[in-house]
C-alpha positions as a Python dict, from the first residue, in 0.01 Angstrom:
ca = {
    (1, 'X'): (0, 0, 0),
    (2, 'X'): (-330, -105, -166),
    (3, 'X'): (-523, -391, -20),
    (4, 'X'): (-640, -645, -266),
    (5, 'X'): (-965, -835, -176),
    (6, 'X'): (-996, -1170, -308),
    (7, 'X'): (-1330, -1338, -372),
    (8, 'X'): (-1365, -1692, -205),
    (9, 'X'): (-1399, -1962, -455),
    (10, 'X'): (-1679, -2210, -449),
    (11, 'X'): (-1639, -2588, -499),
    (12, 'X'): (-1682, -2530, -867),
    (13, 'X'): (-1388, -2289, -885),
    (14, 'X'): (-1602, -1993, -956),
    (15, 'X'): (-1580, -1680, -758),
    (16, 'X'): (-1859, -1639, -496),
    (17, 'X'): (-2013, -1328, -348),
    (18, 'X'): (-1789, -1099, -163),
    (19, 'X'): (-1829, -1104, 213),
    (20, 'X'): (-2013, -802, 337),
    (21, 'X'): (-2179, -733, -2),
    (22, 'X'): (-2546, -840, -65),
    (23, 'X'): (-2596, -1068, -356),
    (24, 'X'): (-2732, -884, -667),
    (25, 'X'): (-3107, -917, -657),
    (26, 'X'): (-3319, -1013, -968),
    (27, 'X'): (-3416, -688, -1130),
    (28, 'X'): (-3795, -804, -1162),
    (29, 'X'): (-3838, -936, -813),
    (30, 'X'): (-3981, -609, -700),
    (31, 'X'): (-4218, -610, -989),
    (32, 'X'): (-4339, -964, -910),
    (33, 'X'): (-4459, -844, -576),
    (34, 'X'): (-4692, -594, -722),
    (35, 'X'): (-5074, -689, -710),
    (36, 'X'): (-5124, -647, -1079),
    (37, 'X'): (-4865, -914, -1166),
    (38, 'X'): (-5052, -1178, -963),
    (39, 'X'): (-5383, -1068, -1125),
    (40, 'X'): (-5224, -1144, -1470),
    (41, 'X'): (-5163, -1505, -1364),
    (42, 'X'): (-5510, -1554, -1244),
    (43, 'X'): (-5691, -1353, -1520),
    (44, 'X'): (-5748, -1651, -1764),
    (45, 'X'): (-5923, -1846, -1494),
    (46, 'X'): (-6124, -1541, -1373),
    (47, 'X'): (-6219, -1489, -1740),
    (48, 'X'): (-6334, -1846, -1783),
    (49, 'X'): (-6530, -1834, -1458),
    (50, 'X'): (-6696, -1510, -1549),
    (51, 'X'): (-6806, -1630, -1898),
    (52, 'X'): (-6887, -1975, -1805),
    (53, 'X'): (-7022, -1954, -1439),
    (54, 'X'): (-7105, -1589, -1342),
    (55, 'X'): (-7265, -1477, -1660),
    (56, 'X'): (-7498, -1783, -1681),
    (57, 'X'): (-7589, -1738, -1326),
    (58, 'X'): (-7691, -1366, -1390),
    (59, 'X'): (-7898, -1493, -1692),
    (60, 'X'): (-8070, -1762, -1471),
    (61, 'X'): (-8152, -1491, -1236),
    (62, 'X'): (-8294, -1271, -1512),
    (63, 'X'): (-8495, -1556, -1664),
    (64, 'X'): (-8640, -1648, -1325),
    (65, 'X'): (-8799, -1298, -1326),
    (66, 'X'): (-8963, -1346, -1660),
    (67, 'X'): (-9207, -1561, -1853),
    (68, 'X'): (-8958, -1670, -2112),
    (69, 'X'): (-9088, -1875, -2404),
    (70, 'X'): (-8907, -2092, -2659),
    (71, 'X'): (-8992, -1842, -2936),
    (72, 'X'): (-8763, -1583, -2759),
    (73, 'X'): (-9044, -1365, -2638),
    (74, 'X'): (-9042, -1275, -2272),
    (75, 'X'): (-9245, -1081, -2026),
    (76, 'X'): (-9132, -940, -1696),
    (77, 'X'): (-9327, -1105, -1407),
    (78, 'X'): (-9114, -993, -1112),
    (79, 'X'): (-9150, -1269, -836),
    (80, 'X'): (-9446, -1456, -967),
    (81, 'X'): (-9229, -1756, -1040),
    (82, 'X'): (-9128, -1778, -697),
    (83, 'X'): (-9467, -1733, -565),
    (84, 'X'): (-9583, -2010, -788),
    (85, 'X'): (-9298, -2237, -685),
    (86, 'X'): (-9348, -2210, -313),
    (87, 'X'): (-9732, -2280, -354),
    (88, 'X'): (-9660, -2587, -586),
    (89, 'X'): (-9714, -2913, -401),
    (90, 'X'): (-9500, -3095, -663),
    (91, 'X'): (-9203, -2873, -535),
    (92, 'X'): (-9260, -2964, -173),
    (93, 'X'): (-9266, -3327, -270),
    (94, 'X'): (-8943, -3299, -479),
    (95, 'X'): (-8783, -3116, -202),
    (96, 'X'): (-8875, -3403, 46),
    (97, 'X'): (-8743, -3650, -192),
    (98, 'X'): (-8416, -3469, -231),
    (99, 'X'): (-8362, -3419, 134),
    (100, 'X'): (-8438, -3786, 211),
    (101, 'X'): (-8195, -3887, -46),
    (102, 'X'): (-7924, -3644, 87),
    (103, 'X'): (-7967, -3790, 442),
    (104, 'X'): (-7922, -4153, 309),
    (105, 'X'): (-7658, -4081, 50),
    (106, 'X'): (-7400, -3852, 239),
    (107, 'X'): (-7340, -4056, 561),
    (108, 'X'): (-7333, -4372, 341),
    (109, 'X'): (-7074, -4229, 104),
    (110, 'X'): (-6850, -4057, 382),
    (111, 'X'): (-6857, -4370, 597),
    (112, 'X'): (-6772, -4594, 298),
    (113, 'X'): (-6499, -4358, 179),
    (114, 'X'): (-6342, -4313, 534),
    (115, 'X'): (-6357, -4710, 604),
    (116, 'X'): (-6195, -4789, 262),
    (117, 'X'): (-5932, -4511, 327),
    (118, 'X'): (-5844, -4638, 671),
    (119, 'X'): (-5818, -4996, 523),
    (120, 'X'): (-5603, -4889, 246),
    (121, 'X'): (-5373, -4710, 475),
    (122, 'X'): (-5295, -5039, 653),
    (123, 'X'): (-5235, -5240, 331),
    (124, 'X'): (-4856, -5246, 239),
    (125, 'X'): (-4868, -5512, -51),
    (126, 'X'): (-5004, -5392, -390),
    (127, 'X'): (-5145, -5059, -232),
    (128, 'X'): (-5142, -4902, -569),
    (129, 'X'): (-5348, -5182, -721),
    (130, 'X'): (-5607, -5172, -453),
    (131, 'X'): (-5634, -4793, -490),
    (132, 'X'): (-5697, -4842, -862),
    (133, 'X'): (-5953, -5109, -796),
    (134, 'X'): (-6168, -4887, -547),
    (135, 'X'): (-6129, -4567, -783),
    (136, 'X'): (-6240, -4756, -1071),
    (137, 'X'): (-6616, -4716, -1018),
    (138, 'X'): (-6559, -4335, -1017),
    (139, 'X'): (-6431, -4324, -1377),
    (140, 'X'): (-6726, -4548, -1487),
    (141, 'X'): (-7017, -4368, -1656),
    (142, 'X'): (-7311, -4308, -1427),
    (143, 'X'): (-7552, -4439, -1695),
    (144, 'X'): (-7352, -4767, -1728),
    (145, 'X'): (-7349, -4802, -1349),
    (146, 'X'): (-7724, -4742, -1324),
    (147, 'X'): (-7795, -4991, -1590),
    (148, 'X'): (-7587, -5257, -1407),
    (149, 'X'): (-7725, -5195, -1076),
    (150, 'X'): (-8071, -5182, -1224),
    (151, 'X'): (-8006, -5547, -1326),
    (152, 'X'): (-7873, -5619, -976),
    (153, 'X'): (-8189, -5492, -821),
    (154, 'X'): (-8436, -5668, -1067),
    (155, 'X'): (-8706, -5858, -891),
    (156, 'X'): (-8706, -6150, -1131),
    (157, 'X'): (-8350, -6218, -1257),
    (158, 'X'): (-8152, -5982, -1026),
    (159, 'X'): (-7833, -6085, -854),
    (160, 'X'): (-7934, -5946, -519),
    (161, 'X'): (-8271, -6120, -509),
    (162, 'X'): (-8092, -6442, -596),
    (163, 'X'): (-7853, -6392, -293),
    (164, 'X'): (-8138, -6312, -79),
    (165, 'X'): (-8336, -6616, -211),
    (166, 'X'): (-8078, -6837, -55),
    (167, 'X'): (-8178, -6729, 284),
    (168, 'X'): (-8558, -6751, 191),
    (169, 'X'): (-8595, -6363, 173),
    (170, 'X'): (-8778, -6181, -115),
    (171, 'X'): (-8792, -6135, -389),
    (172, 'X'): (-8805, -5759, -334),
    (173, 'X'): (-8873, -5522, -615),
    (174, 'X'): (-8641, -5258, -489),
    (175, 'X'): (-8687, -5001, -760),
    (176, 'X'): (-9075, -5012, -777),
    (177, 'X'): (-9147, -4985, -388),
    (178, 'X'): (-9155, -4634, -235),
    (179, 'X'): (-8984, -4736, 74),
    (180, 'X'): (-8684, -4897, -99),
    (181, 'X'): (-8630, -4686, -401),
    (182, 'X'): (-8429, -4397, -256),
    (183, 'X'): (-8191, -4621, -59),
    (184, 'X'): (-8136, -4835, -368),
    (185, 'X'): (-8046, -4545, -572),
    (186, 'X'): (-7828, -4398, -290),
    (187, 'X'): (-7623, -4729, -280),
    (188, 'X'): (-7584, -4716, -650),
    (189, 'X'): (-7455, -4340, -630),
    (190, 'X'): (-7241, -4423, -329),
    (191, 'X'): (-7074, -4725, -506),
    (192, 'X'): (-7019, -4494, -825),
    (193, 'X'): (-6863, -4182, -633),
    (194, 'X'): (-6695, -4289, -316),
    (195, 'X'): (-6353, -4347, -476),
    (196, 'X'): (-6307, -3976, -502),
    (197, 'X'): (-6368, -3893, -149),
    (198, 'X'): (-6167, -4202, -54),
    (199, 'X'): (-5854, -4064, -213),
    (200, 'X'): (-5904, -3726, -35),
    (201, 'X'): (-5940, -3884, 283),
    (202, 'X'): (-5642, -4125, 229),
    (203, 'X'): (-5418, -3811, 168),
    (204, 'X'): (-5546, -3667, 486),
    (205, 'X'): (-5464, -3974, 675),
    (206, 'X'): (-5121, -3979, 542),
    (207, 'X'): (-5073, -3630, 672),
    (208, 'X'): (-5152, -3719, 1030),
    (209, 'X'): (-4826, -3690, 1240),
    (210, 'X'): (-4699, -4010, 1315),
    (211, 'X'): (-4531, -3888, 1619),
    (212, 'X'): (-4876, -3823, 1767),
    (213, 'X'): (-4971, -4181, 1728),
    (214, 'X'): (-4660, -4328, 1845),
    (215, 'X'): (-4689, -4120, 2167),
    (216, 'X'): (-5026, -4240, 2217),
    (217, 'X'): (-4923, -4586, 2159),
    (218, 'X'): (-4656, -4560, 2418),
    (219, 'X'): (-4907, -4420, 2660),
    (220, 'X'): (-5115, -4749, 2611),
    (221, 'X'): (-5377, -4606, 2372),
    (222, 'X'): (-5568, -4869, 2165),
    (223, 'X'): (-5633, -4861, 1802),
    (224, 'X'): (-5981, -4707, 1842),
    (225, 'X'): (-5857, -4455, 2098),
    (226, 'X'): (-5582, -4344, 1871),
    (227, 'X'): (-5833, -4298, 1568),
    (228, 'X'): (-6105, -4135, 1782),
    (229, 'X'): (-5889, -3875, 1983),
    (230, 'X'): (-5586, -3814, 1716),
    (231, 'X'): (-5675, -3931, 1368),
    (232, 'X'): (-6033, -3789, 1354),
    (233, 'X'): (-5948, -3447, 1497),
    (234, 'X'): (-5657, -3412, 1248),
    (235, 'X'): (-5892, -3513, 975),
    (236, 'X'): (-6162, -3265, 1040),
    (237, 'X'): (-6073, -3009, 763),
    (238, 'X'): (-6078, -3295, 512),
    (239, 'X'): (-6391, -3437, 628),
    (240, 'X'): (-6558, -3102, 609),
    (241, 'X'): (-6440, -3065, 250),
    (242, 'X'): (-6570, -3411, 170),
    (243, 'X'): (-6902, -3351, 353),
    (244, 'X'): (-6962, -3028, 148),
    (245, 'X'): (-6886, -3185, -193),
    (246, 'X'): (-7094, -3492, -129),
    (247, 'X'): (-7379, -3285, -6),
    (248, 'X'): (-7367, -3072, -320),
    (249, 'X'): (-7361, -3385, -524),
    (250, 'X'): (-7666, -3534, -355),
    (251, 'X'): (-7879, -3224, -397),
    (252, 'X'): (-7780, -3236, -782),
    (253, 'X'): (-7890, -3605, -823),
    (254, 'X'): (-8071, -3657, -1140),
    (255, 'X'): (-7903, -3911, -1386),
    (256, 'X'): (-7924, -4220, -1161),
    (257, 'X'): (-8286, -4150, -1104),
    (258, 'X'): (-8363, -4085, -1475),
    (259, 'X'): (-8202, -4399, -1587),
    (260, 'X'): (-8306, -4635, -1300),
    (261, 'X'): (-8668, -4527, -1225),
    (262, 'X'): (-8775, -4238, -1443),
    (263, 'X'): (-8869, -4069, -1124),
    (264, 'X'): (-9117, -4331, -1001),
    (265, 'X'): (-9285, -4526, -855),
    (266, 'X'): (-9550, -4251, -813),
    (267, 'X'): (-9265, -3978, -797),
    (268, 'X'): (-9092, -4136, -495),
    (269, 'X'): (-8754, -4065, -675),
    (270, 'X'): (-8846, -3739, -845),
    (271, 'X'): (-8566, -3497, -722),
    (272, 'X'): (-8540, -3105, -750),
    (273, 'X'): (-8319, -3130, -1053),
    (274, 'X'): (-8557, -3379, -1222),
    (275, 'X'): (-8813, -3131, -1167),
    (276, 'X'): (-8597, -2848, -1306),
    (277, 'X'): (-8518, -3065, -1587),
    (278, 'X'): (-8874, -3134, -1681),
    (279, 'X'): (-8988, -2776, -1633),
    (280, 'X'): (-8725, -2638, -1874),
    (281, 'X'): (-8673, -2915, -2128),
    (282, 'X'): (-9006, -3086, -2131),
    (283, 'X'): (-9252, -2810, -2077),
    (284, 'X'): (-9015, -2518, -2194),
    (285, 'X'): (-9120, -2316, -1898),
    (286, 'X'): (-8765, -2153, -1867),
    (287, 'X'): (-8848, -1879, -1618),
    (288, 'X'): (-9000, -2134, -1380),
    (289, 'X'): (-8710, -2369, -1427),
    (290, 'X'): (-8464, -2091, -1355),
    (291, 'X'): (-8659, -2018, -1029),
    (292, 'X'): (-8621, -2373, -925),
    (293, 'X'): (-8243, -2365, -991),
    (294, 'X'): (-8179, -2050, -791),
    (295, 'X'): (-8389, -2191, -509),
    (296, 'X'): (-8174, -2508, -523),
    (297, 'X'): (-7850, -2295, -515),
    (298, 'X'): (-7986, -2116, -194),
    (299, 'X'): (-8067, -2441, -19),
    (300, 'X'): (-7727, -2601, -89),
    (301, 'X'): (-7554, -2270, 13),
    (302, 'X'): (-7764, -2267, 352),
    (303, 'X'): (-7687, -2631, 418),
    (304, 'X'): (-7309, -2587, 344),
    (305, 'X'): (-7300, -2289, 582),
    (306, 'X'): (-7464, -2491, 854),
    (307, 'X'): (-7210, -2770, 788),
    (308, 'X'): (-6921, -2527, 823),
    (309, 'X'): (-7090, -2397, 1154),
    (310, 'X'): (-7097, -2753, 1287),
    (311, 'X'): (-6798, -2934, 1163),
    (312, 'X'): (-6543, -2677, 1010),
    (313, 'X'): (-6589, -2379, 1235),
    (314, 'X'): (-6221, -2362, 1325),
    (315, 'X'): (-6063, -2447, 977),
}
């Protein structure tokens, strides 16, 4: 007597897989696990990275070892551009200006982004609208933002001096005094760019497990204690990322200084990138400008590694 095995029917009436028999595997599943298949997917991005990032970096390294002129003639000078750079007093001054600007800009932007993100997380009415309002400066042109803030800081007709005049302060020429020019530009740049970091931090806040916060609330922890001991530790990877991108942005500051002050007064707002721009496109000293760019890259790399050591060492 022959035993006939019936395939169980599914809810749709179609026969399902026979018990004890594995489902037929997709014929290409094994091939998708091969390393070269993954490389095919990332190959376009690797090609673009190589053409537009890696090759220009190698070209800059080559130029920094030469005396390259606009006519196309060049002479190999080895490390002369670097020797000249480290003995240049203007390089020391621009490095000090850039570091000072970074020290002002980065904490200001991170605190502004974090504070706004925490505030937006509490908002339940028109949350999307308020996110759009705070993100709007980020999509505004930096040139337009610099022109607007230049008018706000104006010593004669500026909005800020008009407000300070109500309490008998000023007028203050914010952009023409060496003590106020860098904080003024840092405020402008922070207003312009904090929306991007705010969204990243807001996403990080929403990923904090609510069970932790509820358990702490049951134990009697206040709002600050929950933020200090639960939210901030959970946000550390996101904060590290924000800290790195804002630091890189601070070291690359140029456009706001170019529009608002032109590097003045007395080069009080003359950054490293401004120095690089003048060397390359004003004096056509491409080898020297390339050396400035590579030194700037090394500085940013070292600062990022230090930040990783201090903030993101376990992430």
